[in-house]
Coordinates of C-alpha atoms in Angstrom, one line a residue:
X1 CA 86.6 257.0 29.2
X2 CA 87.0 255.0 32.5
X3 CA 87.3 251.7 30.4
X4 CA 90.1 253.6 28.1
X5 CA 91.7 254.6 31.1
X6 CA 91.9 251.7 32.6
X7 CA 93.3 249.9 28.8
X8 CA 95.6 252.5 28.1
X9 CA 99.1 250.6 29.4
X10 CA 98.5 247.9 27.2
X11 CA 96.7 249.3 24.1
X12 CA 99.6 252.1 24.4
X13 CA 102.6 248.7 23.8
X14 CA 100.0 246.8 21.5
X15 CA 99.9 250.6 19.3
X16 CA 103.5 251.5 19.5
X17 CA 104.1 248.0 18.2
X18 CA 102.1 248.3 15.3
X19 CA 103.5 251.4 14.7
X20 CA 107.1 250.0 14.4
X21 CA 106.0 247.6 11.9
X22 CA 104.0 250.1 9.5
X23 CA 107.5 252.4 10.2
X24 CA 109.8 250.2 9.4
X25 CA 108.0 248.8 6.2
X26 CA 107.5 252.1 5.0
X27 CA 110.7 253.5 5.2
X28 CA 112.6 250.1 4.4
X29 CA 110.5 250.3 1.4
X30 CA 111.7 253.8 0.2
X31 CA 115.0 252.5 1.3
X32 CA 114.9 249.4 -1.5
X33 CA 113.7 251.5 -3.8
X34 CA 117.2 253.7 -3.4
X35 CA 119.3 251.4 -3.2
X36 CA 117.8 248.3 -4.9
X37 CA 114.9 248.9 -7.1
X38 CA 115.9 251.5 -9.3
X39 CA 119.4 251.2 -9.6
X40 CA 118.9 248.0 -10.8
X41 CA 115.6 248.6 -12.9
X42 CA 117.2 248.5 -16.2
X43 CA 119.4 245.2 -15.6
X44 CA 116.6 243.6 -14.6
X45 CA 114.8 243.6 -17.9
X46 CA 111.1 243.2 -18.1
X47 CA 110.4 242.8 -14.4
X48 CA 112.6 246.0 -13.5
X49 CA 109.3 248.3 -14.1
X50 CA 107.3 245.6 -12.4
X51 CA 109.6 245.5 -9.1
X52 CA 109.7 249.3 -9.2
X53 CA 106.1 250.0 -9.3
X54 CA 105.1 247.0 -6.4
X55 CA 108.1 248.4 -4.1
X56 CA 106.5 251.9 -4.3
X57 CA 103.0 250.7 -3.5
X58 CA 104.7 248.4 -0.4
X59 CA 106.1 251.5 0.6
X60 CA 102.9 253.7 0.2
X61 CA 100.7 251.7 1.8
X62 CA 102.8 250.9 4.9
X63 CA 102.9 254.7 5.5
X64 CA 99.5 254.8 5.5
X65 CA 99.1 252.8 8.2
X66 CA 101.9 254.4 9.6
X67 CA 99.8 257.8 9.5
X68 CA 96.8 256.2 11.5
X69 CA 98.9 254.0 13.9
X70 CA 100.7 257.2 14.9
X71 CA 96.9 259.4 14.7
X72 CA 95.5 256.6 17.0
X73 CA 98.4 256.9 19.6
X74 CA 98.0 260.9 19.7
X75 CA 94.3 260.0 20.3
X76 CA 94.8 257.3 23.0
X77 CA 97.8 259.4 24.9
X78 CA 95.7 262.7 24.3
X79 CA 92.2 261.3 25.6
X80 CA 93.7 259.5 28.6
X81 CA 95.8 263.2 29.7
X82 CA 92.2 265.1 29.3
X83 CA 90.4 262.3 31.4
X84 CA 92.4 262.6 33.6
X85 CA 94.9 266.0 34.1
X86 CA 92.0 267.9 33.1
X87 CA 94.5 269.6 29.9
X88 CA 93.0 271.2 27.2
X89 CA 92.8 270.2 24.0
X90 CA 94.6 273.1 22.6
X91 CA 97.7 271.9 25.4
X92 CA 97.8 267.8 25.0
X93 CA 98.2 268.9 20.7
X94 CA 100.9 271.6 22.0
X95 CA 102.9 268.9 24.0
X96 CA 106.3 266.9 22.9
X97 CA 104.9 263.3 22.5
X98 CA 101.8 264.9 19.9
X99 CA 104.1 267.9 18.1
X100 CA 106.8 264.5 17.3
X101 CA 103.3 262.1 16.3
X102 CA 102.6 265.1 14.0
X103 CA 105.9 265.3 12.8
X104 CA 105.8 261.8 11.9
X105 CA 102.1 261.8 10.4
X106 CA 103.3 264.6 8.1
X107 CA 106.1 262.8 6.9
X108 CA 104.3 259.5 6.2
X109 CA 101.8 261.8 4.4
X110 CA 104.5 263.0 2.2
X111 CA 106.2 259.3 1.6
X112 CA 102.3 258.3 0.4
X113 CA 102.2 261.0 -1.9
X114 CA 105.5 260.5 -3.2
X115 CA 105.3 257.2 -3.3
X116 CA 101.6 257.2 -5.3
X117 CA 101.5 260.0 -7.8
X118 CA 105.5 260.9 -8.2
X119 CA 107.2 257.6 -9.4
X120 CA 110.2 259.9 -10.5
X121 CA 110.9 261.5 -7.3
X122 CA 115.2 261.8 -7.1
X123 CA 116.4 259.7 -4.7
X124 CA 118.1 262.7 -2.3
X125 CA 114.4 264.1 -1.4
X126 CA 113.3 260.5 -0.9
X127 CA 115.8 260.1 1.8
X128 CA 115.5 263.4 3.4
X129 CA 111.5 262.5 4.1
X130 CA 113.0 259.1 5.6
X131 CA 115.5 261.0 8.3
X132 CA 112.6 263.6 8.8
X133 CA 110.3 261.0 10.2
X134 CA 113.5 259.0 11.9
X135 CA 113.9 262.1 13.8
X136 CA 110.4 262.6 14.7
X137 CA 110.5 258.7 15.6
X138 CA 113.3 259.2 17.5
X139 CA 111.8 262.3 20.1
X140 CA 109.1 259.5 21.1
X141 CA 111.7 257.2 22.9
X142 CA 113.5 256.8 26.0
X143 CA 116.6 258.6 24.8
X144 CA 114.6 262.3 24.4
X145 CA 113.3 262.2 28.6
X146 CA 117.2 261.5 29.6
X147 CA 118.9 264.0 31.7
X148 CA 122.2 262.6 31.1
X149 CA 123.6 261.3 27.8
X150 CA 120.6 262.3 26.0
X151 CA 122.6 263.8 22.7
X152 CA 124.3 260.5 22.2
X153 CA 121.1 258.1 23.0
X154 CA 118.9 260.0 20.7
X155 CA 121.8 259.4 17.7
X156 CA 122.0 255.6 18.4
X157 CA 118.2 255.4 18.9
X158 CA 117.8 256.9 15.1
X159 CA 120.6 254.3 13.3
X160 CA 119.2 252.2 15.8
X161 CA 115.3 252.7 13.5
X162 CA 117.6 253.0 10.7
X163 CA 118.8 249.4 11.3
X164 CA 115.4 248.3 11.6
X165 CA 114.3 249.4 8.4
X166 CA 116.7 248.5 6.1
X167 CA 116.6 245.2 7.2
X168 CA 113.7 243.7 8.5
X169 CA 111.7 246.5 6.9
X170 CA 113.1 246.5 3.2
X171 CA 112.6 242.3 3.6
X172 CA 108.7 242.3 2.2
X173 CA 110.1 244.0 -1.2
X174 CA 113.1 241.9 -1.0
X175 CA 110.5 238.3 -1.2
X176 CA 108.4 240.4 -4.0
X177 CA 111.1 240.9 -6.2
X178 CA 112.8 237.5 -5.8
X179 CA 109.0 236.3 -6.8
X180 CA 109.0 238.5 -10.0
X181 CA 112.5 237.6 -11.0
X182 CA 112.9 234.1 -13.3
X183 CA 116.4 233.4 -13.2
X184 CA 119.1 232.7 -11.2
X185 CA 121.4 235.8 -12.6
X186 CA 118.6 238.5 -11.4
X187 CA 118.2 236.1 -7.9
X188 CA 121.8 236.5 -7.8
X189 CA 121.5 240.6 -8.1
X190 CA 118.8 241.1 -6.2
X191 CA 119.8 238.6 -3.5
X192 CA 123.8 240.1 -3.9
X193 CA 122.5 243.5 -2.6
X194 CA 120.1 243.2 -0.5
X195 CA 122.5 241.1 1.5
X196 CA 124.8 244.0 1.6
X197 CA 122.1 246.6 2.4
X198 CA 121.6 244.1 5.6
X199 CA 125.0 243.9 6.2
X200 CA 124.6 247.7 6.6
X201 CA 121.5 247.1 8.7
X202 CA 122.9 244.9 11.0
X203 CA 125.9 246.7 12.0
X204 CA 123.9 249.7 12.7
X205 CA 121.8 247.4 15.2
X206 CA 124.4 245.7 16.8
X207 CA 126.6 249.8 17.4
X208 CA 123.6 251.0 18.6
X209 CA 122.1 248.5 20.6
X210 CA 125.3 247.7 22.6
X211 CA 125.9 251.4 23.2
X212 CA 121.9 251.3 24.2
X213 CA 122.3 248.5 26.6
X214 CA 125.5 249.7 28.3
X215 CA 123.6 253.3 29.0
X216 CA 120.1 252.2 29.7
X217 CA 121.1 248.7 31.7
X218 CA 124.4 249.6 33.0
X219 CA 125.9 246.4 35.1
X220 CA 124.8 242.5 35.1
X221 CA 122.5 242.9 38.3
X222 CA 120.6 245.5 35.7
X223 CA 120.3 243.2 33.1
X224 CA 119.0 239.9 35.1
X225 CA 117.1 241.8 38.0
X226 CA 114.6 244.3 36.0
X227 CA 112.1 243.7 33.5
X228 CA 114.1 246.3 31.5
X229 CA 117.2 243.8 30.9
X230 CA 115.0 240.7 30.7
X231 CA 113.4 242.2 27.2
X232 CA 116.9 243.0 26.2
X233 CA 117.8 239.7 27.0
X234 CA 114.5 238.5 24.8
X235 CA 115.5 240.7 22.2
X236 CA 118.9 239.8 22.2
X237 CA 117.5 236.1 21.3
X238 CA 115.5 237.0 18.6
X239 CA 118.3 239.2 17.1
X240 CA 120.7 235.9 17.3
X241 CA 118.3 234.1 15.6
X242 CA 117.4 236.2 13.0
X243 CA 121.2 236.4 12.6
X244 CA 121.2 232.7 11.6
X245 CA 118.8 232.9 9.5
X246 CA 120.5 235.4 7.4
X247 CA 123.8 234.3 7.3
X248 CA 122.5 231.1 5.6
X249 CA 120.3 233.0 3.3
X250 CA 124.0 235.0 2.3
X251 CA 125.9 231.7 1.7
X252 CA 122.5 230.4 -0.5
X253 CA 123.2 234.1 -2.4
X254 CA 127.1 233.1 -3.0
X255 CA 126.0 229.8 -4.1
X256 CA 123.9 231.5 -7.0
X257 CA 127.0 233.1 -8.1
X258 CA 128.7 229.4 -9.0
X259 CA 125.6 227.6 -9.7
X260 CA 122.8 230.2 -11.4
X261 CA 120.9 226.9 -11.1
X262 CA 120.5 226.6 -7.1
X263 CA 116.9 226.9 -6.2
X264 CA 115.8 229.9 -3.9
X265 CA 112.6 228.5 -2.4
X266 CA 114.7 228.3 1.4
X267 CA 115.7 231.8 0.6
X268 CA 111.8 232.9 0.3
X269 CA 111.2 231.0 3.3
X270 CA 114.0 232.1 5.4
X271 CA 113.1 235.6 4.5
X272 CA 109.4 234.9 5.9
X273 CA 110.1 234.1 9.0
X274 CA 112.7 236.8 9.2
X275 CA 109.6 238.8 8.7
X276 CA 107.6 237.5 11.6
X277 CA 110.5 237.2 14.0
X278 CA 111.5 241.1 12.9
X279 CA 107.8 241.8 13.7
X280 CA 107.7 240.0 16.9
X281 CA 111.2 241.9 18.3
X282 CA 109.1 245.1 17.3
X283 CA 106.7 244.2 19.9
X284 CA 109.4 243.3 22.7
X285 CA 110.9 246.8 21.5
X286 CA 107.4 248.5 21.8
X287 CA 107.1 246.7 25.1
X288 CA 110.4 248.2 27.0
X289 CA 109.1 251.5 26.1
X290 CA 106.4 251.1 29.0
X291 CA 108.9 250.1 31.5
X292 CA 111.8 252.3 33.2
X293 CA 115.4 251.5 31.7
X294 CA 117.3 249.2 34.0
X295 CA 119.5 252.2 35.4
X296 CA 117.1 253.6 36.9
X297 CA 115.7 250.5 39.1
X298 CA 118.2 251.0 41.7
X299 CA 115.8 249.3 44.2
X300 CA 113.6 246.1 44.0
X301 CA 115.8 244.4 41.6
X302 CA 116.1 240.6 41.9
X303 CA 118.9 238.9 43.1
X304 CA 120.8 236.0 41.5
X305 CA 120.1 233.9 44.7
X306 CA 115.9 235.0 44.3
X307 CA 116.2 233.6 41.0
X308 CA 117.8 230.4 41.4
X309 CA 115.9 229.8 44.3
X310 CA 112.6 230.4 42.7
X311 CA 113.6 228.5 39.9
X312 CA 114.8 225.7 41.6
X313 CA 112.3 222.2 40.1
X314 CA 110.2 221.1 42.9
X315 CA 107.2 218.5 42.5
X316 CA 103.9 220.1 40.5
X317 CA 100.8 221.2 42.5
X318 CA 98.0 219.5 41.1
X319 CA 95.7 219.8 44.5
X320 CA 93.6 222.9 43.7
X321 CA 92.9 225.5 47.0
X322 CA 89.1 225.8 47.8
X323 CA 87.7 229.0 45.9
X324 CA 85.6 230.3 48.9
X325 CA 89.7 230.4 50.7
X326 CA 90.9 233.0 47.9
X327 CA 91.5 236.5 49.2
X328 CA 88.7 238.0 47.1
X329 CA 85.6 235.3 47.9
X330 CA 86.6 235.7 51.8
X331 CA 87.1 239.3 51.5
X332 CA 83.6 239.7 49.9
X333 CA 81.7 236.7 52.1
X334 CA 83.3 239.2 55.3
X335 CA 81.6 242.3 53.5
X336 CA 78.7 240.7 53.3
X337 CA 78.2 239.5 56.8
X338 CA 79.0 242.7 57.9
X339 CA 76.6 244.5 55.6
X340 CA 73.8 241.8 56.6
X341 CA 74.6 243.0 60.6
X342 CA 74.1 246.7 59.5
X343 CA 71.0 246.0 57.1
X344 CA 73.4 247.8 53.9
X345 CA 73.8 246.8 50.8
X346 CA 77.4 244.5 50.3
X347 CA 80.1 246.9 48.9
X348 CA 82.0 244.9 46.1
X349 CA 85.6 243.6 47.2
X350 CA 87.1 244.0 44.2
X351 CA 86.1 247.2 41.7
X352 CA 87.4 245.9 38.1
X353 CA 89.2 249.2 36.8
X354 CA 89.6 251.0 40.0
X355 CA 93.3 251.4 39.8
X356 CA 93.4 249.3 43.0
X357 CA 95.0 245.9 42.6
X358 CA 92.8 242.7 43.7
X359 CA 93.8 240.9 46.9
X360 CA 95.9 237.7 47.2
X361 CA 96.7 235.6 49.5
X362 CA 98.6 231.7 49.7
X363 CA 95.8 230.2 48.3
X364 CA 95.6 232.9 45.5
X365 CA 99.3 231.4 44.5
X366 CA 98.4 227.9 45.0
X367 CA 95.4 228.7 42.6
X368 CA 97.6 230.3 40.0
X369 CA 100.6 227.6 40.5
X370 CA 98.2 224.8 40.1
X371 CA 96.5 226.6 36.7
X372 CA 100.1 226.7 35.3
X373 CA 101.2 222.7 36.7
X374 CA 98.1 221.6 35.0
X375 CA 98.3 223.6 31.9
X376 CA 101.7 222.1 31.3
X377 CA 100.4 218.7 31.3
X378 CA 98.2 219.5 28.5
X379 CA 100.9 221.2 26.9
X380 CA 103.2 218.2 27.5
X381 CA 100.4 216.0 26.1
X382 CA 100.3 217.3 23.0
X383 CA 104.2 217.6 22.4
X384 CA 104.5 213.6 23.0
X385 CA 101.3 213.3 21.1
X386 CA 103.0 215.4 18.2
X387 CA 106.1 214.0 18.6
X388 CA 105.1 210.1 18.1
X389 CA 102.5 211.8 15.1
X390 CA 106.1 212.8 13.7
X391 CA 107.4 209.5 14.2
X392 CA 104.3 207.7 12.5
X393 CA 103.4 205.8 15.9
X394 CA 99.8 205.2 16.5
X395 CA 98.7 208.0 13.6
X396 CA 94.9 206.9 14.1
X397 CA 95.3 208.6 17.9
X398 CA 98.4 211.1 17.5
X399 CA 97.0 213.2 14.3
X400 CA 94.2 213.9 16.7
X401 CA 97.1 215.9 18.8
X402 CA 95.3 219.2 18.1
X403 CA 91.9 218.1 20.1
X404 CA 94.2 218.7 23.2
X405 CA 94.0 222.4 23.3
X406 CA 90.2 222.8 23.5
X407 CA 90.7 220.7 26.8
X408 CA 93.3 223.4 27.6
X409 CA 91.4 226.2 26.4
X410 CA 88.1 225.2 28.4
X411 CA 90.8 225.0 31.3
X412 CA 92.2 228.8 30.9
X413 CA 89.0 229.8 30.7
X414 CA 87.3 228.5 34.0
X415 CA 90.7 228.9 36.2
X416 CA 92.8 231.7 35.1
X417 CA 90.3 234.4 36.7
X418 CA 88.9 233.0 39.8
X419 CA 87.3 236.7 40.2
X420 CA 85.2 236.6 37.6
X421 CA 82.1 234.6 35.9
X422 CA 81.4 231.7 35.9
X423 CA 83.5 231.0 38.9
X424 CA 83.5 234.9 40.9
X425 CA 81.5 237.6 41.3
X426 CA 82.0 239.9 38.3
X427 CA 80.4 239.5 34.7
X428 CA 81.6 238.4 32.1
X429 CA 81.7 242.0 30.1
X430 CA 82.9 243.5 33.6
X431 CA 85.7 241.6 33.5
X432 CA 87.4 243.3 30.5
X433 CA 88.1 246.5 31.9
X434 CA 90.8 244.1 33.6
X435 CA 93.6 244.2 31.2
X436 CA 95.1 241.1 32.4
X437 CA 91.6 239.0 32.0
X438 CA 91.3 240.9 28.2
X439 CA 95.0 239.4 27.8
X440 CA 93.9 235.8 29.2
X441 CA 90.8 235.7 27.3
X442 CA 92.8 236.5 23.7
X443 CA 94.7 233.5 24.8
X444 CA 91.9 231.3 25.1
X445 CA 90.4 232.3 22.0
X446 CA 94.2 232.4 20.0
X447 CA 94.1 228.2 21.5
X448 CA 90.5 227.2 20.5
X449 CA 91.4 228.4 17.3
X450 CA 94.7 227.5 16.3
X451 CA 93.4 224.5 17.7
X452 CA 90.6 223.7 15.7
X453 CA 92.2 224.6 12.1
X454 CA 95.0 222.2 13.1
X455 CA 93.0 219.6 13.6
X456 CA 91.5 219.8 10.5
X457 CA 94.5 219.8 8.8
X458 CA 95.3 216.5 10.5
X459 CA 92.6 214.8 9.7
X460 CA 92.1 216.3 6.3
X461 CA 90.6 219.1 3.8
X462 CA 92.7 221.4 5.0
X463 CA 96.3 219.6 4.5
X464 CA 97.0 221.2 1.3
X465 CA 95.0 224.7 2.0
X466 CA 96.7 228.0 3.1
X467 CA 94.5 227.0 6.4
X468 CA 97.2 225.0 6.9
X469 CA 99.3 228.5 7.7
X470 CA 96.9 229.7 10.5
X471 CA 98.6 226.8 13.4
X472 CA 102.1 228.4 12.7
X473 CA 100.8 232.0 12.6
X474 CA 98.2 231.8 15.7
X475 CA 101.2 230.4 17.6
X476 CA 104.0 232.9 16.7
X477 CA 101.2 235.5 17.2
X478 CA 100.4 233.6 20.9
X479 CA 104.6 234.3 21.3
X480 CA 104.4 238.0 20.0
X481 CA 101.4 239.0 23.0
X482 CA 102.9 237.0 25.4
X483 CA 105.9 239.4 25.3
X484 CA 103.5 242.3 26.1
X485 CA 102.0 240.2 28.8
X486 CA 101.7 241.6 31.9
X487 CA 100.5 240.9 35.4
X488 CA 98.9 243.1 37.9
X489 CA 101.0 241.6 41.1
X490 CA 101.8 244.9 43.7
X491 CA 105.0 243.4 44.4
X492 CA 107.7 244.7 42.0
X493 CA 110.2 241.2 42.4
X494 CA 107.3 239.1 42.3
X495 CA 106.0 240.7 38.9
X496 CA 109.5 240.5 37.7
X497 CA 110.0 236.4 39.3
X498 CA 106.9 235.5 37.4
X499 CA 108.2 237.5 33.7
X500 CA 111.4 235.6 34.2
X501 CA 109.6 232.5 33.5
X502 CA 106.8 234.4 30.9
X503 CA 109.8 235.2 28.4
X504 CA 111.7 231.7 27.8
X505 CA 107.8 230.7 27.3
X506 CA 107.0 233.5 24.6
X507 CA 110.2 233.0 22.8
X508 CA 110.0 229.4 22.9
X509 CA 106.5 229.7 21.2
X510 CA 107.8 232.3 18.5
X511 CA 109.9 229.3 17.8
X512 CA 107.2 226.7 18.1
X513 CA 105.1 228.5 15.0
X514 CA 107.8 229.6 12.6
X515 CA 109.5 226.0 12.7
X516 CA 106.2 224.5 12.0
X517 CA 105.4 227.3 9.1
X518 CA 109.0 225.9 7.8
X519 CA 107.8 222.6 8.2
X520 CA 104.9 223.4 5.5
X521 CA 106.5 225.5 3.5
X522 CA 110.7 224.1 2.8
X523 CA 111.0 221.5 0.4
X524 CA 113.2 218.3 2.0
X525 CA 115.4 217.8 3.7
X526 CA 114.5 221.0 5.6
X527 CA 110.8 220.6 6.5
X528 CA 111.5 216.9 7.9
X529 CA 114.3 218.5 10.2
X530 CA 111.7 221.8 11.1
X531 CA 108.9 219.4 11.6
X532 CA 110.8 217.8 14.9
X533 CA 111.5 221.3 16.6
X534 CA 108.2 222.5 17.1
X535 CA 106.9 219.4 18.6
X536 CA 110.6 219.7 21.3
X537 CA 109.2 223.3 22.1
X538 CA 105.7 221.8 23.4
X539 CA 107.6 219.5 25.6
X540 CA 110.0 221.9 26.2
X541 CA 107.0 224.5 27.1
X542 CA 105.2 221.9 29.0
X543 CA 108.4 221.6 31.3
X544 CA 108.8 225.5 31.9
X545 CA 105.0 225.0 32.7
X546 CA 105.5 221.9 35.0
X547 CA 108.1 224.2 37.1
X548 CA 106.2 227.5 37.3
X549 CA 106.1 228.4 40.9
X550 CA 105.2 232.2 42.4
X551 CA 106.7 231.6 45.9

């Protein structure tokens, strides 16, 4: 229970994320299956029934993991409130958060029945189950704990889900029934609509999520100086560029409509990494739920003049402080000369899951400043390395690029928890009850093996495998956690200084894997042009690296 407790901030984001995804697929995939699938069943011909019967089981499936998503969080929440308010069972079932997760599991029990076992369901009770669990959905966010404007914020919160769902959620049946479609009349239908259903999608989004932004962030100060506004900003990103992305995907649809002929295959791949950059905003969504909104931070906010200055280049540290000089080895070598004078047993400095937060001192910061200055030289490495690859210099040395990051991971994994084995006092299975060191150690693994699966697609067997996927994906994925990153620094402007530079590095990695998925998946001219970005964002990364400073 301790070890739960202790998890619960960060399994809570990493659940509610994956609980946005299974939402939005579900009900994106009822939503096709309205507005798409059926009313175009017939005109489709023989693949009509096909598409119909795939979008249900996209639909029905994505609600089931919707139901245990949403049974886990009731668990989690419920578990961690008994541990540690002493409530009953009977009360943590009775409160809002578990009445609205029972709400939603009831509904996305329904939309799996429905779904399953009554193809013919009319489309009016369909739709009703999908604003049944949108308001359920809804009572779990920010908007239903408002004193003020609470009516208004729970509206835009809903089309805000809505949004969600009918366009990145409704995309997963949109690339199946391009792929059962043969001809460029059905791409043309099929791609015709859906663009209008995101049309739809997108304007809901952007209404709600200005009207969200100007009541939860409030003025400029509130959207540079809190955590809250940063993840807008992040999101804000993301949303740009998914906007891209689908306004060339509509002009590839209005092309159809001349020329039946026009291949689609950038439309599939467009429409994939729509898919994973959708996903990752879901996780920078589930993210700001765990923080307060921006209007609410009237105090430790950062200042324009705390960022610039902290931002400011200055030369790399690459001198590392003596370990013994950390605030946790001298705090435990004085506990143990004290213990030694009293004949006791050595109390431990640091107790991993204690609530308290570990010491630090200046050497602490030159430690974690010179971890980041080195890491970017790695990272810099391999972006030249992959960069000449790209320009066919010295292939025999640059294809070997990829060897870099087990260097780098071997790196995290001695220096980015001095307090811990092998370098500190704690063991290795101690250590996780940290949930920064679980979060530092899923990076290290999330390197060595994106690592090692590129390198054999460098050097061959793997070139031509869908091995050759796991680079792109690992590194999106690295993006996506980095988002829900978090570090345990008592000062609130510190913690927020040190996200500023955190964000630019997960979206730049979200960048990093999806151009390089293009890269392997476009035909030409679009993978040569993909296959230069990602190796800019590891130089690009390696700078933000370079510059990282904490003071």
């Amino acid at each position: 229970m301790a070890l739960l407790i202790d998890l619960f901030g960060y399994l809570s984001v990493i659940l509610h994320g994956l609980t946005i995804v299974a939402q939005s697929m579900a009900l994106g995939g009822i939503l096709f299956l309205i507005f798409l699938a059926r009313p175009f069943a017939d005109a489709l011909g023989t693949v009509g029934d096909d598409i119909l019967r795939r979008t249900r089981r996209i639909a029905g499936w994505a609600a089931v993991a919707l139901i245990v998503c949403e049974a886990a969080t009731i668990a989690l929440q419920g578990a961690v409130l008994i541990g540690t308010v002493d409530l009953s069972f009977a009360d943590v079932m009775s409160a809002d958060f578990a009445i609205a997760g029972q709400i939603k599991i009831l509904a996305a029990a329904l939309l799996v029945v429905l779904a399953f076992g009554f193809p013919n369901t009319p489309r009016p009770v369909l739709a009703g189950v999908v604003l049944l669990e949108l308001a359920a959905a809804t009572l779990t966010t920010h908007a239903n704990a408002r004193l003020e404007d609470r009516v208004p914020l729970l509206i835009v919160e809903g089309l805000h889900q809505l949004g969600a769902a009918i366009w990145i959620g409704g995309i997963p049946s949109f690339i199946m029934a391009l792929g059962r479609c043969h001809d460029g009349m059905a791409w043309r239908k099929v791609g015709k609509r859906f663009s209008q259903m995101s049309t739809v999608g997108v304007a809901c989004i952007l209404v709600s999520g200005a009207t969200m932004t100007y009541l939860y962030v409030g003025d400029l100060p509130g959207f540079y100086g809190t955590a809250y506004g940063v993840m807008v900003g992040a999101k804000m990103a993301m949303f740009a560029g998914l906007l891209c992305l689908g306004a060339m995907n509509y002009l590839l649809v209005e092309r159809l409509r001349t020329n039946p002929a026009t291949p689609i295959t950038r439309l599939k791949r467009f429409a994939e990494v729509e898919i994973g950059i959708g996903f990752t905003l879901f996780f920078a969504a589930a993210s700001l739920t765990s923080v307060a909104p921006a209007i609410d931070l009237s105090t430790d906010r950062v200042t324009w003049n705390e960022i610039v200055e902290r931002n400011t280049p200055q030369m790399p540290v690459l001198t590392s402080p003596d370990h013994a000089a950390l605030a946790l080895p001298a705090l435990q070598q004085k506990l143990d000369q004290e213990a030694e004078a009293q004949k006791k047993n050595p109390p431990p400095a640091f107790v991993p899951g204690s609530g308290d937060l570990p010491p630090r001192n200046l050497d602490d910061i030159r430690w974690s400043e010179y971890n980041h200055h080195w890491a970017g030289l790695f990272v810099l490495l391999m972006g030249v390395l992959a960069l000449a690859n790209q320009a066919k210099l010295a292939r025999p040395v640059t294809k070997h690029w990829p060897l870099v990051l087990l260097g780098l991971a071997v790196f995290l994994f001695l220096r980015s928890d001095p307090e811990v084995w092998p370098l500190g006092e704690e063991g290795f299975w101690e250590s996780f009850r940290d949930v920064e060191v679980v979060q530092h150690r899923m990076f290290v693994a999330l390197t060595v093996i994106f690592g090692l699966f590129e390198w054999r697609v460098r050097v061959g067997g793997l070139a031509k495998t869908k091995a050759a996927l796991v680079f792109p994906i690992m590194t999106a994925l690295g993006g996506a956690l980095l988002l829900t990153h978090q570090h345990a620094i008592a000062n609130v402007k510190d913690q927020l200084l040190i996200e500023l530079t955190h964000t630019p590095l997960a979206l730049a990695s979200v960048a990093l894997g999806w151009s390089r998925w293009l890269e392997i998946r476009l035909d030409p001219p679009g993978n040569k042009i993909a296959g230069w970005i990602w190796p800019a964002c590891f130089i690009f990364i390696g700078f933000l690296l370079l510059s990282y400073r904490e003071i």
